[in-house]
Coordinates of C-alpha atoms in Angstrom, one line a residue:
M229 CA 42.0 5.5 149.2
S230 CA 45.3 4.0 149.1
E231 CA 45.3 5.2 145.2
T232 CA 44.6 9.0 146.6
K233 CA 47.5 8.3 149.2
M234 CA 50.1 7.3 146.9
D235 CA 49.3 10.6 144.4
E236 CA 49.4 12.7 147.1
N237 CA 52.8 11.1 148.4
E238 CA 54.2 11.4 144.5
D239 CA 53.2 15.0 144.8
S240 CA 55.1 15.8 147.9
S241 CA 57.9 14.5 146.6
I242 CA 58.1 15.9 143.4
A243 CA 56.9 19.4 144.8
A244 CA 60.0 19.0 147.4
T245 CA 62.3 18.2 144.3
M246 CA 61.6 20.9 141.8
G247 CA 60.1 23.7 144.4
F248 CA 56.8 24.3 143.8
S249 CA 53.3 22.4 143.7
G250 CA 50.6 22.4 141.6
F251 CA 50.6 19.2 139.6
G252 CA 47.8 17.6 138.0
K253 CA 45.3 20.8 138.5
K254 CA 43.7 22.2 135.7
A255 CA 44.6 25.2 133.6
R256 CA 42.6 28.4 134.3
T257 CA 41.1 29.9 131.6
F258 CA 40.5 33.7 130.5
D259 CA 38.3 35.8 128.8
L260 CA 39.9 38.4 126.5
E261 CA 36.9 40.6 125.3
A262 CA 35.6 40.5 129.0
M263 CA 38.8 41.9 130.5
F264 CA 39.4 44.5 127.7
E265 CA 35.4 45.8 128.5
Q266 CA 36.3 45.8 132.1
T267 CA 39.6 47.9 131.5
R268 CA 38.0 50.2 128.9
R269 CA 34.8 51.0 131.4
T270 CA 37.8 51.5 134.3
A271 CA 39.3 54.3 131.9
V272 CA 36.9 55.9 131.0
E273 CA 35.2 56.1 134.7
R274 CA 38.6 57.3 135.7
S275 CA 39.3 59.9 133.2
K276 CA 35.8 61.6 134.4
Q277 CA 36.6 61.9 137.7
T278 CA 39.6 63.5 137.2
L279 CA 37.9 66.0 135.1
E280 CA 35.7 66.4 137.8
A281 CA 38.2 67.0 140.5
R282 CA 40.5 69.6 138.0
E283 CA 37.2 71.7 137.5
K284 CA 36.3 71.8 141.3
E285 CA 40.2 72.4 141.9
E286 CA 39.9 75.6 139.3
Q287 CA 36.9 76.8 140.8
L288 CA 38.3 76.5 144.3
S289 CA 41.7 78.5 142.8
N290 CA 39.6 81.4 141.5
K291 CA 38.0 82.1 144.8
S292 CA 40.9 81.7 147.3
P293 CA 44.2 80.9 145.1
V294 CA 46.5 78.2 147.5
I295 CA 50.2 77.8 146.8
K296 CA 49.6 73.9 145.6
G297 CA 52.5 71.5 147.1
A298 CA 52.9 73.7 150.1
P299 CA 53.2 71.8 153.2
S300 CA 50.3 73.0 155.2
S301 CA 48.5 71.0 157.6
S302 CA 45.0 71.3 155.7
G303 CA 46.5 69.7 152.5
Q304 CA 48.1 66.9 154.3
K305 CA 44.8 66.0 156.1
K306 CA 43.0 66.4 152.6
T307 CA 45.4 64.0 151.3
K308 CA 45.2 61.5 154.2
A309 CA 41.1 61.6 153.7
S310 CA 41.2 61.2 149.8
G311 CA 43.8 58.3 150.5
S312 CA 41.9 56.6 152.8
S313 CA 38.4 57.1 151.2
G314 CA 39.9 55.0 148.5
S315 CA 39.2 57.6 145.5
E316 CA 41.6 57.7 143.1
D317 CA 41.0 61.3 141.8
S318 CA 43.8 62.7 144.6
S319 CA 46.1 60.7 142.7
D320 CA 46.9 63.2 140.0
D321 CA 47.2 65.8 142.5
E322 CA 49.3 64.4 145.0
L323 CA 52.9 65.8 144.5
I324 CA 55.4 63.7 143.4
G325 CA 59.3 64.6 145.0
P326 CA 60.1 67.2 147.5
P327 CA 57.9 70.1 147.8
L328 CA 58.2 73.3 145.7
P329 CA 59.7 76.6 147.0
P330 CA 57.3 78.8 148.2
N331 CA 57.6 81.4 145.4
V332 CA 56.3 78.9 142.9
T333 CA 53.0 79.6 142.1
G334 CA 50.7 78.5 139.3
D335 CA 48.0 76.4 137.8
H336 CA 47.7 72.9 137.6
G337 CA 49.3 73.1 134.3
D338 CA 52.4 74.5 135.7
E339 CA 53.1 72.1 138.5
L340 CA 56.7 70.8 138.4
I341 CA 57.8 67.3 139.0
G342 CA 61.1 66.8 140.6
P343 CA 63.5 69.0 142.7
P344 CA 63.2 72.6 142.7
L345 CA 64.8 74.3 139.5
P346 CA 68.1 76.4 139.9
P347 CA 68.0 80.3 140.0
G348 CA 70.1 80.6 136.7
Y349 CA 67.5 78.4 134.6
K350 CA 65.5 79.6 131.7
D351 CA 62.4 77.8 130.4
S352 CA 62.3 76.3 126.9
D353 CA 60.1 79.1 125.8
D354 CA 62.6 81.8 126.6
E355 CA 65.5 79.6 124.5
D356 CA 63.1 79.8 121.6
D357 CA 62.4 83.3 121.7
E358 CA 66.0 84.0 121.9
E359 CA 66.8 81.4 118.5
H360 CA 64.2 83.4 117.0
E361 CA 65.8 86.8 117.6
D362 CA 69.5 85.3 116.7
D363 CA 67.5 83.7 113.6
D364 CA 66.1 87.6 112.7
N365 CA 69.7 88.9 112.9
P366 CA 71.1 88.1 109.4
V367 CA 74.6 89.3 111.1
K368 CA 75.3 85.7 112.8
D369 CA 74.9 84.2 109.5
I370 CA 77.9 85.9 107.4
P371 CA 81.1 83.4 107.8
D372 CA 83.9 85.7 108.7
S373 CA 85.7 84.0 111.8
H374 CA 88.5 82.8 109.9
E375 CA 90.1 83.3 106.8
I376 CA 93.1 82.3 104.3
T377 CA 94.7 83.9 101.6
L378 CA 95.5 82.3 98.5
Q379 CA 98.6 84.0 96.7
H380 CA 97.6 84.4 93.2
G381 CA 100.6 87.2 91.6
T382 CA 101.1 90.6 92.0
K383 CA 98.6 92.2 89.8
T384 CA 94.5 92.7 90.2
V385 CA 92.5 89.4 90.8
S386 CA 89.6 89.8 88.3
A387 CA 88.1 87.1 87.7
L388 CA 86.7 84.0 90.8
G389 CA 85.1 80.8 89.8
L390 CA 83.9 78.1 92.1
D391 CA 82.4 74.5 90.9
P392 CA 79.5 73.7 92.2
S393 CA 80.4 71.0 94.7
G394 CA 82.7 73.5 96.2
A395 CA 85.7 71.5 95.5
R396 CA 88.0 73.5 93.1
L397 CA 88.6 77.2 93.1
V398 CA 89.7 79.0 89.8
T399 CA 91.3 82.1 89.9
G400 CA 92.5 84.9 86.7
G401 CA 94.1 88.2 86.9
Y402 CA 95.7 91.0 84.9
D403 CA 98.7 88.8 84.7
Y404 CA 97.1 86.6 81.9
D405 CA 97.4 83.5 84.4
V406 CA 94.9 81.3 85.6
R407 CA 95.1 79.3 88.8
F408 CA 93.8 76.0 90.0
W409 CA 93.4 75.6 93.8
D410 CA 91.9 72.0 95.3
F411 CA 90.8 72.7 98.5
A412 CA 90.7 68.8 99.2
G413 CA 94.2 68.2 97.8
M414 CA 96.3 71.4 99.5
D415 CA 98.2 71.4 102.1
A416 CA 98.8 74.4 104.5
S417 CA 101.4 75.9 102.1
L418 CA 98.4 76.9 99.8
Q419 CA 99.6 76.4 96.8
A420 CA 97.9 76.0 93.4
F421 CA 98.6 73.0 91.8
R422 CA 98.3 74.4 88.1
S423 CA 98.9 77.4 86.5
L424 CA 98.6 78.4 82.6
Q425 CA 97.6 81.2 80.1
P426 CA 94.8 80.0 77.9
C427 CA 94.3 83.2 76.0
E428 CA 98.0 84.2 75.9
C429 CA 98.3 88.2 76.7
H430 CA 95.2 89.0 77.3
Q431 CA 93.6 90.2 80.6
I432 CA 91.0 87.2 82.2
K433 CA 87.6 89.2 82.5
S434 CA 85.3 86.3 83.6
L435 CA 85.8 82.8 84.9
Q436 CA 82.6 80.5 85.5
Y437 CA 81.8 76.8 86.3
S438 CA 79.2 74.8 84.4
N439 CA 76.4 73.7 86.6
T440 CA 77.8 70.4 86.1
G441 CA 81.4 71.4 87.3
D442 CA 82.9 69.5 84.2
V443 CA 84.2 72.7 82.2
I444 CA 84.9 76.2 82.7
L445 CA 84.2 79.5 80.9
V446 CA 87.3 81.6 80.3
V447 CA 86.4 85.1 78.8
A448 CA 89.2 87.2 78.4
G449 CA 90.4 90.9 76.8
N450 CA 89.9 89.1 73.4
S451 CA 87.1 88.3 70.9
Q452 CA 86.9 84.5 71.3
A453 CA 86.0 82.7 74.6
K454 CA 87.5 79.3 75.7
V455 CA 85.8 76.4 77.6
L456 CA 88.6 74.4 79.4
D457 CA 87.7 71.3 81.1
R458 CA 88.3 70.8 85.0
D459 CA 92.2 70.3 84.3
G460 CA 92.8 73.3 82.2
F461 CA 93.1 71.7 78.8
P462 CA 91.0 73.4 76.1
V463 CA 87.6 71.4 75.2
M464 CA 86.3 74.4 72.3
E465 CA 87.3 77.7 71.0
C466 CA 84.8 80.0 69.7
V467 CA 85.0 81.4 66.5
K468 CA 86.3 85.1 65.5
G469 CA 83.3 87.1 63.3
D470 CA 84.1 89.2 60.0
Q471 CA 84.9 92.7 61.0
Y472 CA 84.0 94.2 57.9
I473 CA 80.3 93.2 57.8
V474 CA 78.2 95.9 59.0
D475 CA 75.0 93.9 60.3
M476 CA 76.7 91.9 63.6
A477 CA 74.0 89.6 62.7
N478 CA 75.3 88.3 59.7
T479 CA 78.6 87.0 61.4
K480 CA 79.6 83.8 63.0
G481 CA 81.1 85.3 66.1
H482 CA 82.5 88.7 68.2
T483 CA 84.5 91.0 66.3
A484 CA 85.9 93.0 69.4
M485 CA 86.9 92.5 72.8
L486 CA 84.7 90.5 75.2
N487 CA 83.3 91.9 78.6
G488 CA 81.7 89.4 80.4
G489 CA 80.0 85.8 80.3
C490 CA 78.4 83.2 81.9
W491 CA 76.9 79.4 81.6
H492 CA 72.8 78.8 81.4
P493 CA 71.7 77.9 84.8
K494 CA 69.9 74.6 83.3
I495 CA 71.1 74.0 79.8
K496 CA 74.3 72.5 80.8
E497 CA 76.1 72.9 76.9
E498 CA 74.8 76.6 76.4
F499 CA 76.7 80.0 77.6
M500 CA 76.6 83.4 76.8
T501 CA 79.2 86.3 76.1
C502 CA 78.9 90.3 75.5
S503 CA 81.3 92.1 73.5
N504 CA 82.4 95.8 72.4
D505 CA 80.8 95.0 69.0
G506 CA 77.5 95.6 70.4
T507 CA 76.0 92.6 70.5
V508 CA 75.1 89.6 73.1
R509 CA 75.3 86.2 71.9
T510 CA 74.5 82.6 73.2
W511 CA 76.8 79.7 72.0
D512 CA 76.5 75.9 72.2
V513 CA 79.5 73.9 73.4
S514 CA 79.0 71.4 70.7
N515 CA 79.0 73.6 67.7
E516 CA 82.0 76.4 67.9
K517 CA 81.4 77.7 64.3
K518 CA 78.4 79.6 64.9
H519 CA 76.8 81.2 67.7
K520 CA 73.4 80.0 68.9
G521 CA 71.6 83.4 69.4
I522 CA 72.3 86.9 68.9
F523 CA 70.9 90.0 71.2
K524 CA 71.9 93.5 70.1
P525 CA 71.0 96.2 72.6
R526 CA 69.9 99.5 71.3
S527 CA 69.7 103.2 72.9
V528 CA 66.6 105.6 72.8
Q529 CA 67.8 106.4 69.3
G530 CA 67.8 103.0 68.1
K531 CA 71.8 103.2 68.0
P532 CA 73.8 100.0 69.3
V533 CA 75.0 100.3 72.4
I534 CA 78.1 98.4 74.4
P535 CA 76.8 95.9 77.0
T536 CA 79.7 95.7 79.7
C537 CA 78.2 92.8 81.4
C538 CA 75.4 89.9 81.5
T539 CA 74.0 87.3 82.9
Y540 CA 70.9 84.6 83.0
S541 CA 67.9 84.6 85.5
R542 CA 67.7 81.7 88.0
D543 CA 65.2 79.9 85.9
G544 CA 66.9 80.4 82.5
K545 CA 64.2 82.6 80.9
F546 CA 65.2 85.7 80.7
I547 CA 68.9 87.4 79.7
A548 CA 69.9 90.4 81.3
A549 CA 72.5 92.9 80.3
G550 CA 73.8 96.3 81.5
C551 CA 75.3 98.6 79.1
Q552 CA 77.3 101.8 78.6
D553 CA 74.3 104.4 78.3
G554 CA 73.4 103.5 81.5
S555 CA 70.4 101.3 80.7
I556 CA 69.5 97.7 81.7
Q557 CA 67.9 95.7 79.3
I558 CA 66.1 92.3 79.8
W559 CA 65.1 90.1 77.0
D560 CA 63.4 86.8 76.8
R561 CA 65.4 84.1 76.2
N562 CA 63.3 82.8 72.8
M563 CA 62.6 86.3 71.5
S564 CA 65.7 88.4 70.7
V565 CA 63.8 91.2 68.7
H566 CA 62.3 93.4 71.6
T567 CA 63.1 93.9 75.2
K568 CA 60.9 92.5 77.7
F569 CA 61.9 95.0 80.3
H570 CA 64.0 97.7 80.1
C571 CA 65.2 100.8 81.9
R572 CA 67.0 103.7 80.3
Q573 CA 67.8 105.8 83.4
A574 CA 69.2 103.0 85.8
H575 CA 72.5 104.5 85.8
T576 CA 74.6 107.4 84.6
P577 CA 75.2 107.5 80.9
G578 CA 78.8 106.8 80.2
T579 CA 79.8 104.7 82.8
D580 CA 80.1 100.9 82.6
T581 CA 77.7 99.0 85.0
S582 CA 80.0 96.3 86.0
C583 CA 77.5 94.1 87.5
V584 CA 74.4 92.7 86.9
T585 CA 72.5 89.7 89.1
F586 CA 69.2 88.1 90.3
S587 CA 68.5 86.9 93.5
Y588 CA 67.9 83.3 94.1
G589 CA 64.1 84.2 94.5
G590 CA 64.2 85.6 90.6
N591 CA 62.3 88.7 91.0
V592 CA 65.0 91.2 92.4
L593 CA 67.8 92.0 90.4
A594 CA 70.7 93.6 91.7
T595 CA 73.4 96.2 90.0
R596 CA 76.7 97.4 90.5
G597 CA 77.0 100.5 88.4
G598 CA 80.3 102.7 87.5
D599 CA 78.8 105.7 88.7
D600 CA 79.4 104.6 92.5
T601 CA 76.2 103.1 93.4
L602 CA 74.6 100.0 94.2
K603 CA 70.8 99.9 93.4
T604 CA 68.1 96.6 93.4
W605 CA 65.0 96.5 90.9
D606 CA 61.8 94.5 91.0
I607 CA 61.8 93.4 87.5
R608 CA 57.8 93.3 87.7
K609 CA 58.0 96.9 88.2
F610 CA 61.2 98.3 86.5
K611 CA 60.6 101.9 86.5
N612 CA 61.9 103.0 89.5
P613 CA 64.7 101.0 91.7
L614 CA 63.6 99.3 95.3
N615 CA 66.7 100.8 97.1
V616 CA 69.6 102.8 96.1
A617 CA 72.8 103.1 98.0
S618 CA 75.4 105.5 96.6
G619 CA 79.1 106.3 97.7
L620 CA 80.6 102.9 96.9
E621 CA 83.7 103.5 95.0
N622 CA 84.1 101.4 91.8
F623 CA 87.4 101.6 89.9
F624 CA 87.3 98.4 87.6
P625 CA 85.0 97.0 85.2
M626 CA 84.4 93.7 86.7
T627 CA 83.2 94.9 90.3
D628 CA 80.5 92.7 91.0
C629 CA 77.7 92.0 94.3
C630 CA 75.9 88.6 95.0
F631 CA 73.3 87.8 97.0
S632 CA 73.1 85.6 100.0
P633 CA 72.3 81.9 99.9
D634 CA 69.0 83.0 102.1
D635 CA 68.3 86.3 99.8
K636 CA 68.6 88.4 103.2
L637 CA 71.9 90.3 102.4
L638 CA 73.7 91.7 99.4
I639 CA 77.5 92.3 99.6
T640 CA 79.8 94.1 97.2
G641 CA 83.3 95.5 97.6
T642 CA 84.8 98.7 97.4
S643 CA 87.9 100.3 95.3
V644 CA 90.0 102.3 96.9
K645 CA 93.4 103.4 95.5
R646 CA 96.9 102.5 95.7
G647 CA 98.1 103.4 99.3
I648 CA 95.2 105.2 100.5
G649 CA 92.7 103.4 103.1
D650 CA 91.5 99.4 102.9
G651 CA 89.3 98.1 100.7
K652 CA 86.2 96.6 102.3
L653 CA 83.5 94.1 101.4
L654 CA 80.0 95.7 102.7
F655 CA 76.9 93.7 103.8
F656 CA 73.5 95.6 102.9
D657 CA 70.0 94.2 104.5
V658 CA 67.9 93.5 101.2
V659 CA 65.0 94.9 102.7
T660 CA 65.9 97.6 104.4
F661 CA 68.9 98.5 102.6
Q662 CA 71.0 99.4 105.6
K663 CA 75.1 98.3 105.8
I664 CA 74.8 96.3 108.2
Y665 CA 78.3 94.9 108.2
E666 CA 81.6 95.1 106.5
I667 CA 85.0 93.5 106.4
Q668 CA 88.4 95.1 105.8
V669 CA 89.9 93.2 103.7
T670 CA 93.3 94.6 102.6
E671 CA 95.4 97.6 101.3
A672 CA 93.7 97.6 97.9
S673 CA 90.5 97.3 96.0
V674 CA 88.1 94.7 96.5
V675 CA 87.1 93.6 92.9
R676 CA 85.5 90.4 92.9
C677 CA 83.1 88.7 95.5
L678 CA 81.2 85.0 95.7
W679 CA 79.6 83.4 98.5
H680 CA 78.8 79.9 97.8
P681 CA 75.7 78.5 98.9
K682 CA 76.8 75.1 99.5
L683 CA 80.1 75.7 101.3
N684 CA 78.7 78.5 103.2
Q685 CA 82.4 80.5 102.2
I686 CA 83.0 83.7 100.8
M687 CA 85.7 84.1 98.4
V688 CA 86.9 87.4 97.7
G689 CA 89.6 88.6 94.5
T690 CA 91.3 91.7 95.2
G691 CA 93.7 94.4 93.3
N692 CA 97.1 93.3 95.0
G693 CA 96.8 89.5 93.9
L694 CA 95.2 87.8 96.9
A695 CA 92.3 85.6 96.8
K696 CA 90.8 85.6 100.5
V697 CA 88.3 82.9 101.5
Y698 CA 86.2 83.7 104.7
Y699 CA 84.8 80.6 106.6
D700 CA 83.4 80.1 110.1
P701 CA 84.3 76.2 111.3
N702 CA 80.8 75.5 112.6
R703 CA 78.4 77.3 109.6
S704 CA 80.6 76.6 106.8
Q705 CA 81.4 73.1 105.2
R706 CA 84.6 71.6 103.7
G707 CA 86.3 74.3 101.3
A708 CA 88.8 75.7 103.2
K709 CA 88.3 73.8 106.2
L710 CA 90.1 70.9 104.5
C711 CA 93.2 72.4 103.6
V712 CA 93.9 74.2 106.7
V713 CA 94.2 71.1 108.8
K714 CA 96.7 69.7 106.9
T715 CA 100.6 69.8 107.7
Q716 CA 103.0 71.1 104.8
R717 CA 104.7 68.7 102.9
K718 CA 108.7 68.5 103.3
E719 CA 110.4 68.7 99.8
R720 CA 112.4 65.5 98.8
Q721 CA 115.9 67.1 97.4
A722 CA 117.5 63.7 97.1
E723 CA 114.7 63.0 93.9
T724 CA 117.1 65.1 91.6
L725 CA 119.9 62.2 92.1
T726 CA 117.6 59.7 90.4
Q727 CA 118.3 58.6 86.9
D728 CA 115.6 58.1 84.3
Y729 CA 115.2 54.4 83.2
I730 CA 115.3 53.8 79.7
I731 CA 113.2 50.6 78.6
T732 CA 114.3 48.3 75.9
P733 CA 112.0 45.5 75.3
H734 CA 113.9 44.4 72.6
A735 CA 117.5 44.5 73.4
L736 CA 119.6 41.7 74.3
P737 CA 119.9 40.5 78.0
M738 CA 123.5 41.5 77.9
F739 CA 122.8 45.5 77.1
R740 CA 119.5 45.7 78.6
E741 CA 119.5 47.8 81.7
P742 CA 118.3 46.5 85.2
R743 CA 115.2 47.5 86.1
Q744 CA 114.3 49.7 89.4
R745 CA 112.5 48.1 91.8
S746 CA 112.4 50.9 94.6
T747 CA 112.7 54.6 93.9
R748 CA 113.7 55.2 97.4
K749 CA 116.5 52.3 98.0
Q750 CA 117.9 53.5 94.3
L751 CA 118.1 57.2 96.0
E752 CA 120.1 55.5 99.4
K753 CA 122.4 53.7 97.2
D754 CA 123.4 56.8 94.9
R755 CA 123.8 58.8 98.2
L756 CA 126.6 56.3 99.3
D757 CA 128.1 56.7 95.8
P758 CA 130.8 59.4 96.1
V759 CA 130.7 60.5 92.4
K760 CA 126.6 60.5 92.3
S761 CA 126.6 62.3 95.1
H762 CA 129.7 65.0 95.1
K763 CA 128.5 68.2 95.7
P764 CA 129.3 70.7 92.7
E765 CA 132.4 72.8 93.7
P766 CA 131.5 76.5 94.1
P767 CA 133.1 78.9 91.8
V768 CA 136.9 80.2 92.7
A769 CA 136.8 83.6 94.0
G770 CA 140.5 85.2 93.5
P771 CA 143.2 84.1 91.5
G772 CA 142.4 80.6 91.7
R773 CA 143.6 77.2 93.8
G774 CA 144.0 73.4 93.5
G775 CA 144.7 73.8 89.7
R776 CA 141.7 75.6 88.8
V777 CA 141.8 78.9 87.1
G778 CA 139.7 81.7 88.6
T779 CA 136.8 83.5 88.0
H780 CA 138.6 84.6 84.4
G781 CA 137.4 81.2 82.8
G782 CA 138.7 77.5 83.0
T783 CA 140.0 77.8 79.3
L784 CA 143.4 78.4 77.8
S785 CA 141.4 81.0 75.6
S786 CA 140.0 83.0 78.2
F787 CA 143.5 82.9 79.9
I788 CA 145.4 84.4 76.8
V789 CA 142.7 86.8 76.2
K790 CA 143.4 88.0 79.9
N791 CA 147.0 88.4 79.4
I792 CA 146.4 90.3 76.2
A793 CA 144.1 92.8 77.6
L794 CA 146.5 93.3 80.3
D795 CA 149.5 94.2 77.9
K796 CA 149.7 97.6 77.1
T797 CA 152.5 98.2 75.2
D798 CA 152.5 100.4 71.9
D799 CA 153.6 98.2 68.6
S800 CA 152.6 101.3 66.4
N801 CA 156.1 101.3 64.8
A802 CA 157.0 97.8 63.9
R803 CA 161.0 98.3 62.9
E804 CA 161.1 99.8 66.9
A805 CA 159.5 96.8 68.2
I806 CA 161.6 94.2 66.5
L807 CA 165.1 96.2 67.4
R808 CA 163.7 96.0 71.2
H809 CA 164.4 92.3 71.2
A810 CA 167.9 92.6 69.2
K811 CA 170.3 92.7 72.1
D812 CA 168.2 89.8 73.7
A813 CA 168.7 87.8 70.6
E814 CA 172.3 88.8 70.1
Q815 CA 173.3 87.6 73.9
N816 CA 171.0 84.5 74.1
P817 CA 170.3 83.4 70.6
Y818 CA 167.7 81.1 70.7
W819 CA 165.2 81.4 68.2
V820 CA 166.6 81.8 64.6
A821 CA 170.8 81.4 65.1
P822 CA 170.8 77.9 66.6
A823 CA 168.8 77.2 63.3
Y824 CA 171.3 78.2 61.2
S825 CA 174.8 77.2 63.0
K826 CA 175.3 74.4 61.0
T827 CA 174.6 75.5 57.3
Q828 CA 175.4 79.4 58.1
P829 CA 178.8 80.7 56.7
N830 CA 181.1 82.4 58.9
T831 CA 181.9 85.8 58.2
V832 CA 185.3 86.9 57.2
F833 CA 186.2 90.7 56.9
A834 CA 188.7 92.1 54.5
E835 CA 191.6 93.8 56.6
V836 CA 191.9 97.7 55.6
D837 CA 194.8 99.7 56.8
S838 CA 194.1 102.5 58.4
D839 CA 196.5 105.0 56.3
E840 CA 194.4 104.3 53.0
E841 CA 191.2 106.0 54.3
E842 CA 189.0 105.3 51.2
P843 CA 185.2 106.0 51.4
D844 CA 183.1 103.2 52.7
N845 CA 180.7 103.3 49.6
E846 CA 180.7 99.9 48.8
P847 CA 178.2 97.5 50.3
E848 CA 178.8 94.6 52.7
W849 CA 178.4 91.7 50.4
K850 CA 181.3 92.7 48.3
K851 CA 183.9 93.2 51.3
R852 CA 183.6 89.3 52.2
K853 CA 185.7 86.8 50.4
I854 CA 184.5 83.8 49.7

């Protein structure tokens, strides 16, 4: 007993110190499997009870609809009764939060949890419906809320090219120039970082980056296409063919002016060109000595026709060309003899089809004709066009059209005469072919258009030397958004004062120039130097001042020439010109008389009487006495 009491005293002291008791008791054991099984049975029973209660409520609501959650006495009594009975069926039916407004009705699935909704609230289903309506409207996807203008020159911008990443834009025109624009490197001044003339005095017809973006295809008005790298340096130039050979298949290259060209969408080394020599040729970048393949369009009579435009299909299996006789001919890339598909009367004969392009799906072909029409074709049913839009004026042989990235829209530009109206960019629905939108670009023709799928921006080339970029800050990515936010750089005019540093590593130390440590510090020193920072004096207007001759020149020769030009005396009679100075020489002998004053003898004349008047026929020298 004493030991038991001692243990109890120790437990009480520990409990008082630690704040809790229960020392020395055995730990309670739990059977987890039995607990899980009991929980499962309880959940099954509750789910059954809940289903039965919902079925009863549905039956009652069908007979007499009752506003659920209304503050009625019967509902409160029912809730209390169910709560007192201990049944858990009513736990799902009880209203959580304040009561619903009286105008809210519905089934059990429509019950609202929480406070009442505001009057302007729209259900998520309604919002989804509105979003679907917006998605069905393709005009919402056109990025035209903002624009920037790039000044290429004063003549027509006839070519546009944008690399696959959308970082660089290249433009070419009738002024023979090719300009490079870097969106990430430009500021708000929007200046090109490079300009060159790769084909000398030939107009640029087409520019396109390869599918990898490392090289550019340049097609100009000559017979030799060029390939440049990203910075404009030449990579290769196609060979020129022999123009005296009749069969164009036996020549190594084109013999007449080029009309267009493009890269293969899958093979990065292959590209294609078409020419006035009546051929479409494929080339390999690694082999510039000869073409890779040749395709020869033919008319109905079997005569050669000139292809005015060409393109690859999206998968690269087909080659399409629009010809001068109005036909569109499509070949299998691996079979160059016979056409795979052709339509002889696609456009009016004698007009230049300016563009042929495939949709992103690959089955629809769009053509822009010189007969002021825009047509779409299904290459599987190539006899008749799917849709036709007419009245679209076209004055240029490179006016193109392109599909939107989702293939819902087809865009093209219209041509106008100078000073008459504005050039427009038109958007057509591909299915209905109705004009759903238009953009008035500028007071000149719209020649080139390009919708980049990655940037979601539209590039347009016009007839007055402008290249415009349309974008939407919310829908577009990078591109023009990068350069419009940069401030214009300030020009550093003091850089002209710096002198070139000549590196002479093997010179003696006494002749070696000190190395320039900092350009900025050197500029500051040169600014303080009165000689280096002396401003050139402006040209003197008028007679001259400060020892400087006027505008007639600063040399003695120019001064003498000026005075000679002002002397207008007539020196035609030499004797009179000499005797004119005789009186001055006699009164003020300066030039001749002083020189001979010591050696010249004095003149002594003979005395002659006045009475003897003899004829004075003797010469003067006989009269002198020595």
